[in-house]
């Protein structure tokens, strides 16, 4: 039996209102379902529809229907009335535009590519507490990317060992030492102990270098535990907390954004688990939408890939991600981004990480420029002369890029960089 109910959610002559949310989806209908019906089903299930016509429905509800207004092949744009969405509730937004629609049998595949959020919606969110200018002021660093590293292996060190590697990282010129996604508070490296040892050696490194040093210490847990850990960081003079934002959940991140802001803590967002829903090009949610969501709810930075390291992601995607995090307005990029005006929402930093070493630094900076956080971990700890020399080599590579000379030219008078190139050259891990 044909169901024409879904046709009511398709109008190819519709002109979206200024305050409507616009979603861009890739979709593949299941066998026997037309593209038009599939688009109508997406709009219906994500707004006011159900599987059949209803006996009674107030006429006013017609104004709450989503409308599929542009269908080109397997790509559809759907407009959603503002009144569908609770003010300042990003969790409820996901329940609509990324909820039941992903389980419909009428669709073989569905991928949420991007969402254009009107100012009438974004004005209810606080966004990042500091913004990029505020972070730079807080750290006292301008004119170059921020640098950081994870002690490697990523998990297994004691708190004391972890801090010693962190100290060597700072002394090599790096700004940040970072916990990795699966290090929280383990039997061999309790969070409290790690904070204690890191704090002591941070103070030593700052005194010896005259530079501001910090860390991304992973507080990820249930919300109440995260609050206690954030309190400890603030009490010990730290200015950052790290959260695995995907596994913690949007609601937890929204809560912790406000809690951390009250403590003067910026949030470093690790994207662990993102690839479970963004790697498949035909189904799930894109990384650019995840990054947009995290800027909206208020993280200060989020991992966006390298395009030249060991993780998936193209140069085009990396640039698009960086722009939507840093710019006040972002233009549409065909098949990838919709226009976005962030209004009062402050900027956030893209974080480039995954399989980097000094020989790849110019490639990364060619993509991102200097307004980013550069994480080089194995690529400093694996240096022939150790962590401190590896960090120094990375800083020398940054200088070479800024000076407009090749790494080989710079290495003539930079022994640490020369040794790094001797081991890795310009090798790109896979």
Coordinates of C-alpha atoms in Angstrom, one line a residue:
X1 CA 0.0 0.0 0.0
X2 CA 1.4 3.4 -1.0
X3 CA 1.7 6.0 1.7
X4 CA 1.3 9.5 0.5
X5 CA 1.5 11.0 4.1
X6 CA 5.3 11.6 3.5
X7 CA 4.7 13.8 0.5
X8 CA 3.3 16.4 2.8
X9 CA 6.9 16.9 4.1
X10 CA 8.4 17.6 0.7
X11 CA 8.0 20.9 -1.1
X12 CA 10.7 21.6 -3.7
X13 CA 9.4 25.2 -4.1
X14 CA 9.7 26.0 -0.4
X15 CA 11.9 28.9 0.7
X16 CA 13.2 28.4 4.2
X17 CA 12.6 31.1 6.8
X18 CA 15.6 33.0 8.2
X19 CA 15.2 31.5 11.6
X20 CA 14.9 27.9 10.5
X21 CA 17.6 25.3 11.0
X22 CA 18.8 23.7 7.7
X23 CA 20.1 20.2 7.7
X24 CA 22.1 18.6 4.9
X25 CA 21.8 14.8 4.6
X26 CA 23.2 12.2 2.3
X27 CA 20.7 9.4 2.0
X28 CA 20.1 6.1 0.1
X29 CA 16.5 4.8 0.0
X30 CA 15.9 1.1 0.6
X31 CA 14.6 -1.1 -2.2
X32 CA 11.2 0.0 -3.4
X33 CA 11.3 3.5 -1.9
X34 CA 11.6 6.5 -4.1
X35 CA 14.1 9.3 -3.4
X36 CA 11.2 11.8 -2.8
X37 CA 9.4 9.4 -0.4
X38 CA 12.7 8.7 1.5
X39 CA 13.4 12.5 1.9
X40 CA 9.8 12.9 3.2
X41 CA 10.3 10.2 5.7
X42 CA 13.4 11.8 7.0
X43 CA 11.7 15.1 7.4
X44 CA 8.6 13.5 8.9
X45 CA 10.3 11.2 11.5
X46 CA 12.7 14.0 12.6
X47 CA 9.8 16.5 13.2
X48 CA 6.0 16.0 13.6
X49 CA 5.3 12.9 11.5
X50 CA 4.5 9.3 12.1
X51 CA 4.0 6.2 9.8
X52 CA 0.3 7.0 9.0
X53 CA -2.2 9.8 8.7
X54 CA -3.9 10.7 12.0
X55 CA -7.5 11.1 12.8
X56 CA -7.0 14.4 14.7
X57 CA -4.2 16.9 14.5
X58 CA -4.5 20.6 15.4
X59 CA -4.1 22.7 12.2
X60 CA -1.4 24.8 14.0
X61 CA 0.9 21.7 14.0
X62 CA 1.3 22.1 10.2
X63 CA 3.7 25.0 11.0
X64 CA 5.9 22.7 13.0
X65 CA 6.6 20.3 10.1
X66 CA 10.0 20.0 8.7
X67 CA 10.3 20.4 4.9
X68 CA 12.5 18.7 2.4
X69 CA 13.0 21.5 0.0
X70 CA 16.0 20.6 -2.1
X71 CA 16.8 17.1 -3.4
X72 CA 19.8 16.5 -5.7
X73 CA 20.5 12.8 -6.3
X74 CA 21.3 11.4 -2.9
X75 CA 21.6 14.7 -1.1
X76 CA 18.7 16.5 0.6
X77 CA 18.3 19.7 2.4
X78 CA 15.6 19.9 5.1
X79 CA 14.3 23.0 6.9
X80 CA 13.2 22.8 10.5
X81 CA 11.0 25.4 12.2
X82 CA 12.8 27.1 15.2
X83 CA 9.9 26.2 17.5
X84 CA 10.8 22.5 17.3
X85 CA 13.8 23.1 19.4
X86 CA 14.3 23.8 23.1
X87 CA 16.4 26.8 23.8
X88 CA 20.0 26.0 24.7
X89 CA 19.5 22.2 24.6
X90 CA 21.9 20.6 22.2
X91 CA 20.9 17.1 23.5
X92 CA 17.3 17.6 22.3
X93 CA 18.6 18.8 18.9
X94 CA 20.5 15.5 18.4
X95 CA 17.4 13.6 19.4
X96 CA 15.6 15.2 16.4
X97 CA 18.0 15.6 13.6
X98 CA 20.2 12.6 14.5
X99 CA 17.6 10.4 16.3
X100 CA 15.1 7.7 15.1
X101 CA 15.7 8.6 11.5
X102 CA 18.9 6.6 11.5
X103 CA 17.0 3.4 12.3
X104 CA 14.3 3.6 9.6
X105 CA 14.0 0.5 7.4
X106 CA 13.0 2.7 4.5
X107 CA 16.7 4.0 4.4
X108 CA 19.6 1.9 3.4
X109 CA 22.0 4.7 4.5
X110 CA 21.7 8.1 6.1
X111 CA 24.5 10.6 6.9
X112 CA 24.0 13.9 8.6
X113 CA 26.6 16.1 6.8
X114 CA 26.0 19.5 8.4
X115 CA 23.5 21.9 10.0
X116 CA 23.2 25.6 9.6
X117 CA 22.2 27.1 12.9
X118 CA 20.4 30.5 12.8
X119 CA 21.3 33.2 15.3
X120 CA 17.8 32.7 16.9
X121 CA 19.0 29.3 18.0
X122 CA 22.7 29.9 18.7
X123 CA 22.0 32.9 20.9
X124 CA 20.9 30.5 23.7
X125 CA 24.3 28.9 23.9
X126 CA 27.4 30.2 25.6
X127 CA 30.1 28.7 23.4
X128 CA 33.7 28.6 24.4
X129 CA 34.5 30.6 27.6
X130 CA 37.8 32.1 26.5
X131 CA 37.9 32.2 22.7
X132 CA 41.3 31.8 20.9
X133 CA 42.4 35.3 21.8
X134 CA 41.7 34.6 25.5
X135 CA 43.6 31.3 25.4
X136 CA 46.6 33.1 23.8
X137 CA 46.5 35.7 26.5
X138 CA 46.2 33.1 29.2
X139 CA 49.3 31.3 27.9
X140 CA 51.2 34.4 26.9
X141 CA 52.0 32.9 23.4
X142 CA 51.5 34.6 20.1
X143 CA 52.8 34.2 16.5
X144 CA 53.1 30.4 16.5
X145 CA 51.0 27.3 17.1
X146 CA 50.6 25.9 20.6
X147 CA 52.6 22.6 21.1
X148 CA 51.9 19.6 23.2
X149 CA 52.6 15.9 23.5
X150 CA 51.2 12.7 25.1
X151 CA 53.7 10.6 27.1
X152 CA 54.1 7.4 25.1
X153 CA 53.1 4.7 25.4
X154 CA 49.7 6.4 26.1
X155 CA 49.0 4.3 29.2
X156 CA 51.1 2.3 31.5
X157 CA 53.4 4.9 33.2
X158 CA 53.1 5.6 36.9
X159 CA 52.2 9.1 37.9
X160 CA 55.8 9.9 38.7
X161 CA 57.1 8.5 35.4
X162 CA 54.4 10.4 33.5
X163 CA 55.3 13.7 35.1
X164 CA 59.0 13.2 34.4
X165 CA 58.3 12.7 30.7
X166 CA 56.1 15.8 30.9
X167 CA 58.9 17.7 32.4
X168 CA 61.3 16.8 29.6
X169 CA 58.5 17.7 27.1
X170 CA 58.2 21.2 28.7
X171 CA 61.9 21.7 28.8
X172 CA 62.2 21.0 25.1
X173 CA 60.0 24.0 24.5
X174 CA 56.5 22.6 24.4
X175 CA 53.5 24.3 26.0
X176 CA 51.4 21.4 27.0
X177 CA 51.6 17.8 28.2
X178 CA 48.5 15.7 27.4
X179 CA 46.9 12.7 28.9
X180 CA 45.5 10.4 26.3
X181 CA 41.9 9.3 25.9
X182 CA 42.1 6.1 28.0
X183 CA 44.2 7.4 30.9
X184 CA 41.9 8.6 33.7
X185 CA 42.6 7.2 37.1
X186 CA 44.1 3.7 36.9
X187 CA 45.6 1.6 39.7
X188 CA 49.1 2.4 38.5
X189 CA 48.5 6.1 37.8
X190 CA 45.8 7.6 40.0
X191 CA 44.5 11.0 38.9
X192 CA 45.3 12.6 42.2
X193 CA 48.9 11.4 42.2
X194 CA 49.3 12.5 38.6
X195 CA 48.1 16.0 39.4
X196 CA 50.4 16.2 42.4
X197 CA 53.5 15.1 40.4
X198 CA 52.7 17.2 37.3
X199 CA 52.1 20.3 39.4
X200 CA 55.5 20.1 41.1
X201 CA 57.4 19.6 37.9
X202 CA 55.3 22.2 36.1
X203 CA 56.4 24.8 38.6
X204 CA 60.0 23.7 38.2
X205 CA 59.8 23.9 34.4
X206 CA 58.2 27.4 34.5
X207 CA 60.9 28.6 36.9
X208 CA 63.7 27.2 34.7
X209 CA 62.3 28.4 31.4
X210 CA 60.5 31.5 32.3
X211 CA 57.6 30.3 30.2
X212 CA 54.0 29.4 31.0
X213 CA 53.5 25.6 31.0
X214 CA 50.3 23.7 31.2
X215 CA 48.6 20.3 30.6
X216 CA 45.5 18.6 29.4
X217 CA 44.7 16.3 32.3
X218 CA 41.9 13.9 31.6
X219 CA 39.0 14.2 34.0
X220 CA 36.6 12.0 32.0
X221 CA 34.2 10.0 34.3
X222 CA 30.7 10.5 35.6
X223 CA 29.8 14.1 36.0
X224 CA 30.2 14.3 39.8
X225 CA 33.6 12.8 39.6
X226 CA 34.6 15.2 36.8
X227 CA 33.6 18.1 39.0
X228 CA 35.8 16.8 41.8
X229 CA 38.7 16.4 39.4
X230 CA 38.1 19.9 37.9
X231 CA 38.2 21.3 41.4
X232 CA 41.5 19.6 42.0
X233 CA 43.0 21.1 38.8
X234 CA 41.9 24.6 39.7
X235 CA 43.2 24.2 43.3
X236 CA 46.6 23.3 41.8
X237 CA 46.8 26.2 39.4
X238 CA 45.9 24.5 36.2
X239 CA 44.0 26.3 33.4
X240 CA 42.8 23.3 31.4
X241 CA 40.8 20.1 31.8
X242 CA 40.5 17.4 29.2
X243 CA 37.3 15.5 28.5
X244 CA 36.6 12.7 26.0
X245 CA 33.6 14.5 24.8
X246 CA 32.0 11.8 22.6
X247 CA 32.0 9.0 25.2
X248 CA 31.1 11.5 28.0
X249 CA 28.1 12.7 26.1
X250 CA 26.8 16.1 25.0
X251 CA 24.8 16.6 28.2
X252 CA 27.9 16.0 30.4
X253 CA 30.0 18.4 28.2
X254 CA 27.3 21.1 28.5
X255 CA 27.3 20.7 32.3
X256 CA 31.1 20.7 32.6
X257 CA 31.5 23.7 30.3
X258 CA 29.8 25.9 32.9
X259 CA 31.5 24.2 35.8
X260 CA 34.9 24.5 34.3
X261 CA 34.3 28.1 33.3
X262 CA 33.5 29.0 36.8
X263 CA 36.9 27.6 37.8
X264 CA 38.7 29.4 35.0
X265 CA 39.4 26.1 33.2
X266 CA 39.4 25.8 29.4
X267 CA 38.3 22.4 28.0
X268 CA 40.4 20.3 25.7
X269 CA 38.1 18.0 23.8
X270 CA 39.4 14.6 22.8
X271 CA 37.2 13.0 20.1
X272 CA 37.7 9.3 21.1
X273 CA 35.0 7.1 19.5
X274 CA 34.1 9.6 16.8
X275 CA 35.0 7.3 14.0
X276 CA 32.3 4.8 15.0
X277 CA 29.8 7.2 13.4
X278 CA 31.8 9.5 11.1
X279 CA 34.2 7.2 9.2
X280 CA 31.6 5.6 7.0
X281 CA 31.1 8.1 4.1
X282 CA 27.5 6.9 3.6
X283 CA 26.1 6.6 7.1
X284 CA 26.3 8.3 10.5
X285 CA 27.4 11.9 11.4
X286 CA 30.3 13.8 10.0
X287 CA 33.3 15.1 12.0
X288 CA 32.5 18.7 10.9
X289 CA 29.1 18.5 12.6
X290 CA 30.6 17.1 15.7
X291 CA 33.1 19.9 15.8
X292 CA 30.4 22.4 15.2
X293 CA 28.3 20.9 18.0
X294 CA 31.3 21.1 20.4
X295 CA 32.0 24.7 19.6
X296 CA 28.4 25.5 20.2
X297 CA 28.3 23.9 23.7
X298 CA 31.6 25.5 24.6
X299 CA 34.9 23.5 24.3
X300 CA 38.0 25.5 23.7
X301 CA 39.6 23.1 21.3
X302 CA 39.0 19.7 19.6
X303 CA 41.0 17.2 17.7
X304 CA 40.4 17.5 13.9
X305 CA 43.1 15.2 12.4
X306 CA 46.2 16.0 10.4
X307 CA 45.6 14.9 6.8
X308 CA 49.3 13.8 6.8
X309 CA 49.5 11.6 9.9
X310 CA 48.2 8.1 10.7
X311 CA 44.5 8.9 11.1
X312 CA 41.8 9.3 8.4
X313 CA 40.9 12.8 7.0
X314 CA 41.8 14.7 3.9
X315 CA 43.4 18.1 3.6
X316 CA 40.1 19.6 2.4
X317 CA 38.3 18.2 5.5
X318 CA 41.0 19.5 7.8
X319 CA 40.8 23.0 6.4
X320 CA 37.0 23.0 6.6
X321 CA 37.1 21.8 10.2
X322 CA 39.7 24.5 11.1
X323 CA 37.6 27.2 9.5
X324 CA 34.3 26.3 11.2
X325 CA 36.1 26.3 14.6
X326 CA 38.1 29.5 14.2
X327 CA 36.0 31.8 11.9
X328 CA 33.2 34.1 12.9
X329 CA 31.4 33.2 9.6
X330 CA 32.0 30.2 7.5
X331 CA 31.0 29.9 3.8
X332 CA 29.3 26.9 2.3
X333 CA 31.6 24.1 1.0
X334 CA 29.9 21.9 -1.5
X335 CA 29.0 18.6 -0.1
X336 CA 30.6 19.4 3.3
X337 CA 29.6 22.6 5.0
X338 CA 26.6 24.9 5.1
X339 CA 26.9 28.7 5.8
X340 CA 27.3 29.5 9.4
X341 CA 27.3 32.8 11.2
X342 CA 28.5 32.2 14.8
X343 CA 27.3 35.6 16.1
X344 CA 28.5 36.0 19.8
X345 CA 29.9 32.5 20.0
X346 CA 33.7 32.6 20.5
X347 CA 36.3 30.7 18.5
X348 CA 37.9 27.4 19.3
X349 CA 41.2 25.9 18.3
X350 CA 41.6 22.9 15.9
X351 CA 44.0 20.3 17.3
X352 CA 46.2 18.4 14.9
X353 CA 47.4 15.0 16.2
X354 CA 48.1 11.5 15.2
X355 CA 51.4 10.1 13.8
X356 CA 53.3 13.4 13.5
X357 CA 57.0 14.0 13.8
X358 CA 59.3 17.0 13.0
X359 CA 59.6 16.1 9.4
X360 CA 55.8 16.5 8.9
X361 CA 55.5 19.8 10.8
X362 CA 55.6 22.1 7.6
X363 CA 52.9 20.0 5.9
X364 CA 50.6 20.5 8.9
X365 CA 51.3 24.2 9.2
X366 CA 50.7 24.6 5.4
X367 CA 47.2 23.3 6.1
X368 CA 46.3 24.9 9.4
X369 CA 48.6 28.0 9.7
X370 CA 49.6 29.0 13.2
X371 CA 46.1 29.2 14.8
X372 CA 46.1 25.7 16.1
X373 CA 47.3 23.2 18.7
X374 CA 50.0 20.9 17.3
X375 CA 50.4 17.6 19.2
X376 CA 53.6 15.7 18.4
X377 CA 53.9 12.7 20.7
X378 CA 55.6 9.6 19.4
X379 CA 57.5 12.0 17.1
X380 CA 59.3 13.5 20.1
X381 CA 59.6 10.6 22.4
X382 CA 61.1 8.4 19.6
X383 CA 63.9 11.0 18.9
X384 CA 67.4 9.4 19.0
X385 CA 68.4 11.7 21.9
X386 CA 65.1 11.5 23.8
X387 CA 62.0 13.5 24.6
X388 CA 63.6 16.9 25.2
X389 CA 65.6 16.7 22.0
X390 CA 62.5 15.6 20.1
X391 CA 60.5 18.6 21.4
X392 CA 63.4 20.9 20.5
X393 CA 63.5 19.4 17.0
X394 CA 59.8 20.1 16.6
X395 CA 60.2 23.7 17.7
X396 CA 63.1 24.1 15.2
X397 CA 60.8 22.7 12.5
X398 CA 58.2 25.3 13.3
X399 CA 60.9 28.0 13.1
X400 CA 61.9 26.7 9.7
X401 CA 58.4 27.0 8.4
X402 CA 58.1 30.5 9.8
X403 CA 61.4 31.5 8.3
X404 CA 60.4 30.1 4.9
X405 CA 63.4 27.6 4.7
X406 CA 63.4 23.9 4.2
X407 CA 63.9 21.6 7.1
X408 CA 67.1 20.4 5.6
X409 CA 68.4 23.9 5.4
X410 CA 67.4 24.6 9.0
X411 CA 69.0 21.3 10.1
X412 CA 72.4 22.5 9.1
X413 CA 72.5 24.6 12.3
X414 CA 69.9 22.6 14.4
X415 CA 71.3 19.3 15.5
X416 CA 68.1 18.0 17.1
X417 CA 66.2 18.6 13.9
X418 CA 69.0 17.0 11.9
X419 CA 68.8 13.9 14.1
X420 CA 65.0 13.7 13.7
X421 CA 65.2 13.9 10.0
X422 CA 67.9 11.2 10.0
X423 CA 65.4 8.8 11.7
X424 CA 62.1 9.7 10.1
X425 CA 62.8 12.1 7.1
X426 CA 59.4 13.1 5.8
X427 CA 57.8 9.7 6.4
X428 CA 54.0 9.6 6.6
X429 CA 52.7 6.9 9.0
X430 CA 49.8 4.7 7.8

